[in-house]
Short mmCIF file of C-alpha atoms in Angstrom, two decimals:
data_model
loop_
_atom_site.label_atom_id
_atom_site.label_comp_id
_atom_site.label_asym_id
_atom_site.label_seq_id
_atom_site.Cartn_x
_atom_site.Cartn_y
_atom_site.Cartn_z
CA MET A 1 -36.41 -50.62 37.32
CA ALA A 2 -38.04 -49.12 41.06
CA LEU A 3 -40.46 -49.64 42.30
CA LYS A 4 -41.72 -47.37 44.93
CA ILE A 5 -45.08 -48.88 46.62
CA ASP A 6 -46.98 -47.08 49.07
CA MET A 7 -49.26 -48.89 51.57
CA SER A 8 -52.20 -47.95 52.53
CA ARG A 9 -52.28 -46.85 56.73
CA THR A 10 -50.46 -48.87 57.37
CA TYR A 11 -49.64 -49.89 61.48
CA ASP A 12 -54.59 -49.75 61.33
CA ARG A 13 -53.93 -53.58 59.19
CA VAL A 14 -51.48 -55.29 60.47
CA GLU A 15 -52.55 -58.58 61.79
CA TRP A 16 -51.85 -59.34 65.09
CA GLY A 17 -51.17 -63.72 63.98
CA PHE A 18 -48.59 -62.87 62.12
CA LEU A 19 -46.55 -60.28 64.26
CA LYS A 20 -47.28 -62.42 66.58
CA GLN A 21 -45.51 -65.75 64.09
CA MET A 22 -42.92 -63.68 63.04
CA MET A 23 -41.37 -62.93 66.61
CA ILE A 24 -42.00 -66.79 66.67
CA LYS A 25 -40.04 -67.06 63.80
CA MET A 26 -37.56 -64.32 64.90
CA GLY A 27 -36.02 -66.78 67.50
CA PHE A 28 -37.73 -64.85 70.44
CA GLY A 29 -38.76 -66.33 73.39
CA GLU A 30 -42.49 -67.66 74.02
CA GLU A 31 -43.34 -65.86 77.92
CA TRP A 32 -41.31 -62.18 75.27
CA VAL A 33 -43.74 -62.97 72.54
CA ASP A 34 -47.23 -63.35 75.29
CA MET A 35 -45.73 -59.52 77.02
CA ILE A 36 -45.75 -59.03 73.93
CA MET A 37 -48.93 -59.89 72.35
CA GLN A 38 -50.41 -59.22 75.57
CA CYS A 39 -49.43 -54.90 75.24
CA VAL A 40 -51.02 -55.23 71.35
CA GLU A 41 -54.32 -56.94 72.27
CA THR A 42 -54.83 -55.17 75.59
CA VAL A 43 -56.71 -52.28 74.03
CA SER A 44 -59.95 -50.52 73.40
CA TYR A 45 -61.36 -47.47 71.48
CA SER A 46 -64.56 -45.76 71.74
CA VAL A 47 -65.78 -42.64 68.97
CA VAL A 48 -66.14 -39.40 70.23
CA LEU A 49 -69.62 -37.51 68.38
CA ASN A 50 -70.38 -33.57 69.22
CA ARG A 51 -67.24 -33.87 72.84
CA ILE A 52 -68.76 -37.37 73.27
CA PRO A 53 -67.56 -40.56 73.49
CA GLY A 54 -69.29 -43.92 72.16
CA THR A 55 -69.19 -47.37 73.34
CA THR A 56 -66.17 -49.00 74.34
CA PHE A 57 -64.93 -51.40 71.50
CA ILE A 58 -62.00 -54.06 70.87
CA PRO A 59 -59.59 -54.35 67.63
CA LYS A 60 -58.75 -57.36 66.17
CA ARG A 61 -55.95 -56.21 63.84
CA GLY A 62 -53.78 -52.66 64.49
CA LEU A 63 -51.44 -51.60 66.32
CA ARG A 64 -50.86 -48.07 67.92
CA GLN A 65 -49.99 -45.01 66.79
CA CYS A 66 -48.43 -42.57 69.02
CA ASP A 67 -47.39 -45.82 70.53
CA PRO A 68 -43.27 -46.50 70.91
CA LEU A 69 -43.36 -50.22 70.48
CA SER A 70 -45.25 -49.55 67.61
CA PRO A 71 -42.64 -48.26 64.68
CA LEU A 72 -39.82 -51.91 66.67
CA LEU A 73 -43.01 -53.92 66.26
CA PHE A 74 -43.99 -52.84 62.26
CA LEU A 75 -40.25 -53.44 61.44
CA ILE A 76 -40.83 -56.81 62.65
CA CYS A 77 -44.09 -57.53 60.34
CA ASN A 78 -41.45 -56.08 56.94
CA GLY A 79 -38.68 -58.84 57.89
CA GLY A 80 -42.00 -60.54 56.41
CA LEU A 81 -41.87 -58.70 53.58
CA SER A 82 -37.66 -58.24 53.66
CA THR A 83 -37.60 -62.13 53.52
CA LEU A 84 -40.13 -62.70 51.11
CA LEU A 85 -37.51 -60.81 48.16
CA ARG A 86 -35.01 -62.07 49.78
CA LEU A 87 -35.70 -65.78 48.61
CA GLU A 88 -36.91 -64.97 45.01
CA ALA A 89 -33.79 -63.25 44.99
CA GLU A 90 -31.30 -66.33 45.97
CA GLU A 91 -33.95 -68.71 44.20
CA GLY A 92 -33.13 -65.95 40.62
CA ARG A 93 -35.74 -64.87 39.81
CA LEU A 94 -35.97 -62.54 41.23
CA LYS A 95 -32.32 -59.25 39.34
CA GLY A 96 -32.05 -55.82 41.67
CA ILE A 97 -29.35 -53.84 41.06
CA LYS A 98 -25.73 -53.11 42.04
CA ALA A 99 -24.41 -49.34 42.65
CA SER A 100 -20.94 -50.95 41.41
CA ARG A 101 -19.33 -53.03 39.78
CA ARG A 102 -18.18 -55.34 42.85
CA GLY A 103 -21.40 -54.35 44.50
CA PRO A 104 -23.05 -56.80 46.29
CA SER A 105 -27.26 -56.57 43.94
CA ILE A 106 -30.10 -54.51 46.50
CA SER A 107 -33.58 -56.51 45.87
CA HIS A 108 -35.04 -53.54 48.11
CA LEU A 109 -34.77 -51.11 50.52
CA LEU A 110 -37.38 -50.16 53.23
CA PHE A 111 -37.91 -47.69 55.16
CA GLU A 112 -40.05 -47.84 57.78
CA ASP A 113 -43.23 -47.74 56.05
CA ASP A 114 -41.80 -47.42 52.27
CA CYS A 115 -40.25 -50.13 49.83
CA ILE A 116 -38.14 -49.66 47.20
CA LEU A 117 -38.64 -52.18 44.70
CA PHE A 118 -35.47 -53.04 42.24
CA GLY A 119 -35.72 -55.12 38.89
CA GLU A 120 -35.39 -55.51 35.48
CA ALA A 121 -38.19 -54.17 33.62
CA MET A 122 -39.14 -57.08 32.40
CA GLU A 123 -42.58 -59.83 32.13
CA ARG A 124 -40.29 -61.92 35.27
CA GLY A 125 -39.43 -59.67 37.07
CA ILE A 126 -43.28 -58.06 36.72
CA THR A 127 -44.72 -61.67 37.73
CA THR A 128 -41.87 -61.88 40.63
CA PHE A 129 -42.64 -58.57 41.95
CA GLU A 130 -47.16 -59.06 41.92
CA ARG A 131 -46.50 -62.88 43.41
CA VAL A 132 -44.42 -61.78 46.77
CA LEU A 133 -46.83 -58.27 47.53
CA LYS A 134 -50.24 -60.70 47.03
CA GLU A 135 -48.82 -63.81 49.22
CA TYR A 136 -47.47 -60.25 51.88
CA GLU A 137 -50.83 -59.01 51.98
CA LYS A 138 -53.02 -61.86 52.39
CA CYS A 139 -50.22 -63.08 55.00
CA SER A 140 -49.80 -59.83 57.65
CA GLY A 141 -53.42 -57.66 56.32
CA GLN A 142 -51.48 -54.78 54.33
CA CYS A 143 -52.16 -53.14 51.33
CA VAL A 144 -50.89 -51.45 48.83
CA ASN A 145 -51.46 -48.11 47.54
CA TYR A 146 -51.60 -48.30 43.29
CA GLY A 147 -52.55 -45.61 42.95
CA LYS A 148 -49.82 -43.67 45.31
CA SER A 149 -47.04 -45.82 43.81
CA THR A 150 -44.45 -45.33 41.37
CA VAL A 151 -42.26 -46.94 38.87
CA PHE A 152 -39.37 -45.47 37.43
CA PHE A 153 -37.28 -47.28 34.89
CA SER A 154 -33.93 -46.66 34.10
CA SER A 155 -33.06 -44.97 30.38
CA ASN A 156 -32.48 -48.31 28.36
CA THR A 157 -36.21 -49.16 28.81
CA ALA A 158 -38.42 -48.88 25.56
CA GLU A 159 -41.41 -46.25 25.91
CA PRO A 160 -43.24 -49.80 24.47
CA VAL A 161 -41.91 -52.03 27.89
CA ARG A 162 -42.63 -49.39 29.83
CA ALA A 163 -45.93 -48.66 28.79
CA THR A 164 -46.70 -52.20 29.02
CA ILE A 165 -45.48 -52.61 32.84
CA SER A 166 -46.69 -49.77 34.12
CA ASN A 167 -50.44 -50.44 32.92
CA GLN A 168 -50.44 -53.97 33.78
CA LEU A 169 -49.01 -52.83 37.47
CA GLY A 170 -51.38 -50.70 37.32
CA ILE A 171 -48.60 -47.55 38.80
CA ARG A 172 -48.16 -44.96 37.31
CA ARG A 173 -44.82 -44.44 36.09
CA SER A 174 -42.40 -41.30 37.03
CA ASN A 175 -39.26 -40.21 35.55
CA ASP A 176 -38.90 -36.34 37.43
CA ALA A 177 -37.10 -35.78 40.46
CA GLU A 178 -39.70 -36.60 42.69
CA ASN A 179 -38.85 -36.20 45.91
CA TYR A 180 -38.95 -38.08 49.15
CA LEU A 181 -38.22 -37.06 51.98
CA GLY A 182 -36.29 -33.95 51.49
CA LEU A 183 -34.95 -35.53 48.66
CA PRO A 184 -34.79 -35.20 45.12
CA ASN A 185 -35.44 -39.49 44.26
CA MET A 186 -33.82 -39.63 41.34
CA ILE A 187 -30.92 -37.32 39.33
CA GLY A 188 -29.75 -37.11 36.63
CA ARG A 189 -28.11 -34.84 33.56
CA LYS A 190 -30.96 -32.07 34.81
CA LYS A 191 -29.22 -30.88 38.69
CA ARG A 192 -31.05 -27.47 37.96
CA ARG A 193 -34.28 -29.33 37.54
CA ALA A 194 -33.75 -31.06 40.29
CA PHE A 195 -32.68 -28.67 42.36
CA GLN A 196 -35.65 -26.12 41.11
CA HIS A 197 -37.60 -27.03 43.99
CA LEU A 198 -35.58 -25.18 46.38
CA LYS A 199 -35.32 -22.18 44.58
CA ASP A 200 -38.60 -21.71 44.59
CA ARG A 201 -39.53 -22.07 48.62
CA ILE A 202 -37.43 -18.90 49.05
CA LYS A 203 -39.07 -16.89 46.53
CA THR A 204 -42.77 -18.13 47.41
CA LYS A 205 -41.39 -17.20 51.34
CA VAL A 206 -39.99 -14.00 50.06
CA ASP A 207 -43.03 -12.79 47.55
CA SER A 208 -45.03 -14.17 50.18
CA TRP A 209 -43.06 -12.18 53.49
CA CYS A 210 -42.28 -8.83 51.26
CA THR A 211 -45.17 -6.81 51.69
CA ARG A 212 -44.84 -6.46 55.38
CA LEU A 213 -43.41 -3.35 56.97
CA LEU A 214 -39.45 -5.42 58.72
CA SER A 215 -37.26 -3.75 59.59
CA GLN A 216 -33.27 -4.53 58.67
CA GLY A 217 -33.40 -6.61 61.85
CA GLY A 218 -36.09 -8.75 60.96
CA LYS A 219 -35.00 -8.28 57.52
CA GLU A 220 -31.30 -10.82 58.97
CA VAL A 221 -33.47 -12.44 61.73
CA PHE A 222 -35.59 -13.84 57.98
CA ILE A 223 -33.32 -14.60 56.30
CA LYS A 224 -30.76 -16.40 58.66
CA ALA A 225 -33.57 -18.18 60.22
CA VAL A 226 -36.22 -18.94 57.53
CA LEU A 227 -34.77 -18.10 53.86
CA GLN A 228 -30.81 -19.84 54.44
CA ALA A 229 -32.78 -23.04 56.88
CA ILE A 230 -34.97 -24.25 53.53
CA PRO A 231 -31.12 -25.93 51.11
CA THR A 232 -29.15 -26.70 54.69
CA TYR A 233 -30.86 -30.49 55.20
CA THR A 234 -29.97 -31.32 50.86
CA MET A 235 -26.10 -29.15 51.17
CA SER A 236 -25.97 -31.66 53.56
CA CYS A 237 -25.81 -35.05 50.60
CA PHE A 238 -25.96 -33.00 47.60
CA LEU A 239 -23.30 -30.87 46.13
CA LEU A 240 -25.99 -27.86 44.56
CA PRO A 241 -25.00 -26.72 40.88
CA LEU A 242 -23.28 -23.22 41.92
CA SER A 243 -25.77 -21.03 39.37
CA ILE A 244 -28.86 -22.25 41.46
CA CYS A 245 -26.68 -21.70 44.99
CA HIS A 246 -26.30 -17.32 42.96
CA GLU A 247 -30.04 -17.31 42.49
CA MET A 248 -30.88 -18.24 45.24
CA GLU A 249 -28.79 -15.91 47.27
CA GLN A 250 -30.14 -13.17 44.12
CA LEU A 251 -33.42 -13.46 46.34
CA MET A 252 -32.33 -12.51 49.68
CA ALA A 253 -30.33 -9.95 48.00
CA ASN A 254 -33.44 -8.32 46.81
CA PHE A 255 -35.01 -9.42 49.58
CA TRP A 256 -32.59 -7.16 51.92
CA TRP A 257 -32.42 -4.21 49.58
CA ARG A 258 -36.25 -3.50 49.06
CA LYS A 259 -38.51 -1.08 50.63
CA GLY A 260 -41.79 -1.31 51.78
CA GLN A 261 -44.85 -2.05 49.23
CA GLY A 262 -42.41 -4.55 47.31
CA ARG A 263 -40.62 -2.08 45.51
CA CYS A 264 -37.48 -2.80 44.55
CA GLY A 265 -34.38 -1.42 46.59
CA ILE A 266 -30.74 -0.47 45.15
CA HIS A 267 -28.26 -2.83 46.48
CA TRP A 268 -25.68 -1.03 47.40
CA CYS A 269 -22.88 -3.73 48.41
CA PRO A 270 -22.48 -6.89 47.18
CA TRP A 271 -23.70 -10.02 48.53
CA SER A 272 -20.74 -11.89 49.64
CA GLN A 273 -19.76 -8.02 51.29
CA LEU A 274 -22.06 -9.44 53.65
CA CYS A 275 -21.83 -12.83 53.93
CA GLU A 276 -18.37 -11.28 56.09
CA LEU A 277 -18.60 -11.49 59.43
CA LYS A 278 -19.79 -8.88 60.95
CA ASP A 279 -16.77 -7.71 62.98
CA ASP A 280 -14.93 -7.07 59.54
CA GLY A 281 -18.55 -5.02 58.28
CA GLY A 282 -20.72 -7.90 57.43
CA LEU A 283 -23.88 -9.61 58.04
CA GLY A 284 -22.80 -13.14 58.73
CA TYR A 285 -24.71 -14.96 56.26
CA ARG A 286 -23.67 -17.76 54.23
CA ASN A 287 -21.94 -18.23 51.42
CA LEU A 288 -24.04 -21.02 50.06
CA ALA A 289 -21.94 -22.26 47.75
CA LYS A 290 -19.24 -22.55 50.60
CA PHE A 291 -21.46 -23.64 53.34
CA ASN A 292 -22.53 -26.15 51.22
CA LEU A 293 -19.06 -28.01 50.47
CA ALA A 294 -18.55 -27.41 54.19
CA LEU A 295 -21.13 -29.83 54.68
CA LEU A 296 -20.50 -32.45 52.66
CA ALA A 297 -18.37 -35.24 54.34
CA LYS A 298 -15.29 -37.18 52.86
CA SER A 299 -14.69 -40.51 51.42
CA ASP A 300 -13.91 -42.86 48.53
CA LEU A 301 -14.63 -41.50 45.29
CA GLY A 302 -15.12 -45.16 44.22
CA ASN A 303 -14.83 -47.04 40.62
CA LEU A 304 -17.89 -45.78 38.24
CA PRO A 305 -19.37 -43.29 41.31
CA SER A 306 -23.29 -41.73 40.89
CA TYR A 307 -23.14 -38.15 41.68
CA THR A 308 -24.50 -38.48 45.70
CA TRP A 309 -21.04 -40.09 45.99
CA LYS A 310 -19.32 -37.32 43.60
CA SER A 311 -21.15 -34.52 46.28
CA ILE A 312 -19.90 -35.40 49.24
CA TRP A 313 -16.38 -36.68 47.65
CA ALA A 314 -16.66 -32.61 46.96
CA VAL A 315 -14.84 -30.99 49.76
CA LYS A 316 -12.30 -34.15 50.11
CA GLY A 317 -9.39 -31.37 49.00
CA LEU A 318 -10.67 -29.02 51.55
CA LEU A 319 -11.41 -30.92 54.46
CA LEU A 320 -7.14 -32.30 53.34
CA THR A 321 -6.90 -27.97 53.23
CA GLY A 322 -8.44 -27.20 56.79
CA LEU A 323 -8.30 -30.12 59.28
CA ARG A 324 -5.36 -30.03 61.96
CA TRP A 325 -4.51 -33.29 64.29
CA ARG A 326 -5.74 -33.31 67.68
CA VAL A 327 -3.09 -35.28 69.73
CA GLY A 328 -4.40 -37.92 71.86
CA ASN A 329 -2.37 -40.05 72.52
CA GLY A 330 0.13 -39.91 69.11
CA ARG A 331 -0.68 -43.52 67.24
CA ASN A 332 -2.10 -42.07 64.81
CA ILE A 333 -0.33 -38.89 63.85
CA SER A 334 2.94 -39.57 62.32
CA ILE A 335 5.40 -37.44 63.84
CA GLU A 336 6.43 -35.66 59.47
CA GLU A 337 3.64 -36.55 57.44
CA ASP A 338 1.22 -34.96 59.57
CA VAL A 339 -0.36 -31.64 59.88
CA TRP A 340 -0.07 -31.08 64.15
CA VAL A 341 1.89 -28.94 65.94
CA PRO A 342 0.00 -25.16 65.68
CA ASN A 343 2.92 -23.05 64.19
CA GLY A 344 0.73 -19.80 63.18
CA GLU A 345 1.47 -21.16 59.49
CA ASP A 346 0.59 -24.99 59.36
CA LEU A 347 3.45 -26.76 58.29
CA LEU A 348 5.31 -29.99 58.09
CA ILE A 349 7.98 -30.44 60.73
CA LYS A 350 11.28 -31.76 60.18
CA LYS A 351 13.50 -34.02 62.64
CA ILE A 352 16.88 -32.44 62.51
CA VAL A 353 18.85 -35.38 63.67
CA ASN A 354 17.59 -38.94 62.15
CA ARG A 355 15.86 -40.76 65.32
CA PRO A 356 14.38 -44.29 63.54
CA ASN A 357 13.30 -44.91 66.47
CA VAL A 358 10.76 -41.77 66.70
CA ILE A 359 8.17 -42.40 63.60
CA LYS A 360 4.48 -41.13 65.61
CA VAL A 361 3.37 -38.62 68.44
CA GLU A 362 3.03 -41.21 70.83
CA ASP A 363 6.89 -41.58 70.79
CA LEU A 364 7.52 -38.48 72.24
CA ILE A 365 5.19 -38.46 74.89
CA ASP A 366 4.99 -40.16 78.60
CA ASN A 367 1.85 -41.96 78.79
CA ARG A 368 2.98 -42.96 82.51
CA ASN A 369 2.54 -39.29 83.70
CA ARG A 370 1.44 -38.20 80.29
CA THR A 371 3.45 -35.24 79.92
CA TRP A 372 6.15 -34.24 76.13
CA ARG A 373 9.59 -36.15 76.93
CA ALA A 374 11.47 -32.76 76.08
CA ARG A 375 15.26 -34.39 76.51
CA LEU A 376 13.61 -36.55 73.43
CA ILE A 377 12.26 -34.04 71.81
CA LEU A 378 14.94 -31.03 72.07
CA ASN A 379 17.32 -33.60 71.34
CA THR A 380 15.34 -33.92 67.91
CA PHE A 381 13.64 -30.86 66.28
CA SER A 382 15.26 -27.27 66.49
CA VAL A 383 14.62 -24.99 69.06
CA GLU A 384 11.28 -22.85 68.01
CA VAL A 385 9.88 -25.68 67.07
CA ALA A 386 10.51 -28.11 70.23
CA GLN A 387 8.98 -25.19 71.97
CA LYS A 388 6.05 -25.50 70.06
CA ILE A 389 5.83 -29.08 70.50
CA MET A 390 5.82 -29.28 74.52
CA GLN A 391 3.58 -26.45 74.77
CA ILE A 392 0.64 -28.66 73.53
CA PRO A 393 -0.75 -30.30 76.38
CA LEU A 394 -1.49 -33.81 76.97
CA ALA A 395 -5.53 -34.38 78.54
CA PHE A 396 -4.97 -36.32 81.98
CA SER A 397 -6.26 -39.45 80.50
CA SER A 398 -5.11 -41.05 76.93
CA HIS A 399 -7.50 -41.05 74.17
CA GLU A 400 -7.55 -41.00 70.16
CA ASP A 401 -6.24 -38.87 68.05
CA PHE A 402 -8.94 -35.76 66.14
CA PHE A 403 -9.16 -34.15 64.11
CA SER A 404 -10.25 -30.18 64.27
CA TRP A 405 -10.86 -27.61 61.81
CA GLY A 406 -7.75 -25.47 61.31
CA ALA A 407 -8.57 -22.81 58.86
CA ARG A 408 -10.57 -19.71 57.34
CA LEU A 409 -12.16 -20.26 54.18
#
């Protein structure tokens, strides 16, 4: 199970004594700690009533909002909760989860004032969580908001166990695809349901603007700047189902061809044609499915990957066909196994003379003068390939080789 804990008024409840002791335990110097505590304790407030400030008073706890030091000091306070959970895990009273079979056990995740705890859906795990949270509340001054906290269970947890744990903790249970920082907390088999909120947000925007008189130029700006920006963040983390992408594009197409006062219009050309470059007769709209692939990064798939990891891995083939090496020092580029010569077809090149000592591109570069070794290149490759190699510019100073995008979708 996973507990998403919501702390009530986190900054306002920080006990100054707890903060000071945490900094001392972490090994900060006494002079430095005193200086930080002066920044924290030398604060005063006054209540403004009817534009008239009241009497100034000095608080006894809390961190100032919008103070650049406050987030960092709060992380130090969170270290107390992290230490308590780590000790419980080391003593065997708390069992976390593993992202993979050989991965480390994770008992908690902390992000600013948000906290997610992982443990067994058993009485031992519940008792441990209750004891740790109460001890942390007593020491730090924090207070768990059980009304806004939620508990998630795996599909293997029996319904009576779920009800017992939820009632004992006083936390509502939820297995729905709730959002956290704009992304769904959990993604199961119903992936369309997890990303349905993106389509709903676009539909809400379209419905609120469909009755307004916008020119075609205004609609173009609205689609590019507002509608197509809505799913961007989510698409950078997940591979969206194609059906969701097509439905979002359908909403945009309907908005583009719609007449005044919300009347439907005729689609004079397909959306795919509108996604072409303006030089090619289109309007430069994004193909959401391809844009989704472009936003995802390359990584190893691993064993029994999650949906999130498979989303990242989905673009491997696309990147391998489109990435090209750009020559820096040439140490990482294989002459015959990597694509690095811009020859119009991006094919691998071959040596016409077998030279065992010429393997990497750095073997073709005179690093003292930062020039190509012309005689070696002409004696190793065909004249056509040699000319293309020597046309590749070299920087005056040596730097690492890097990838660049050399293909068009």
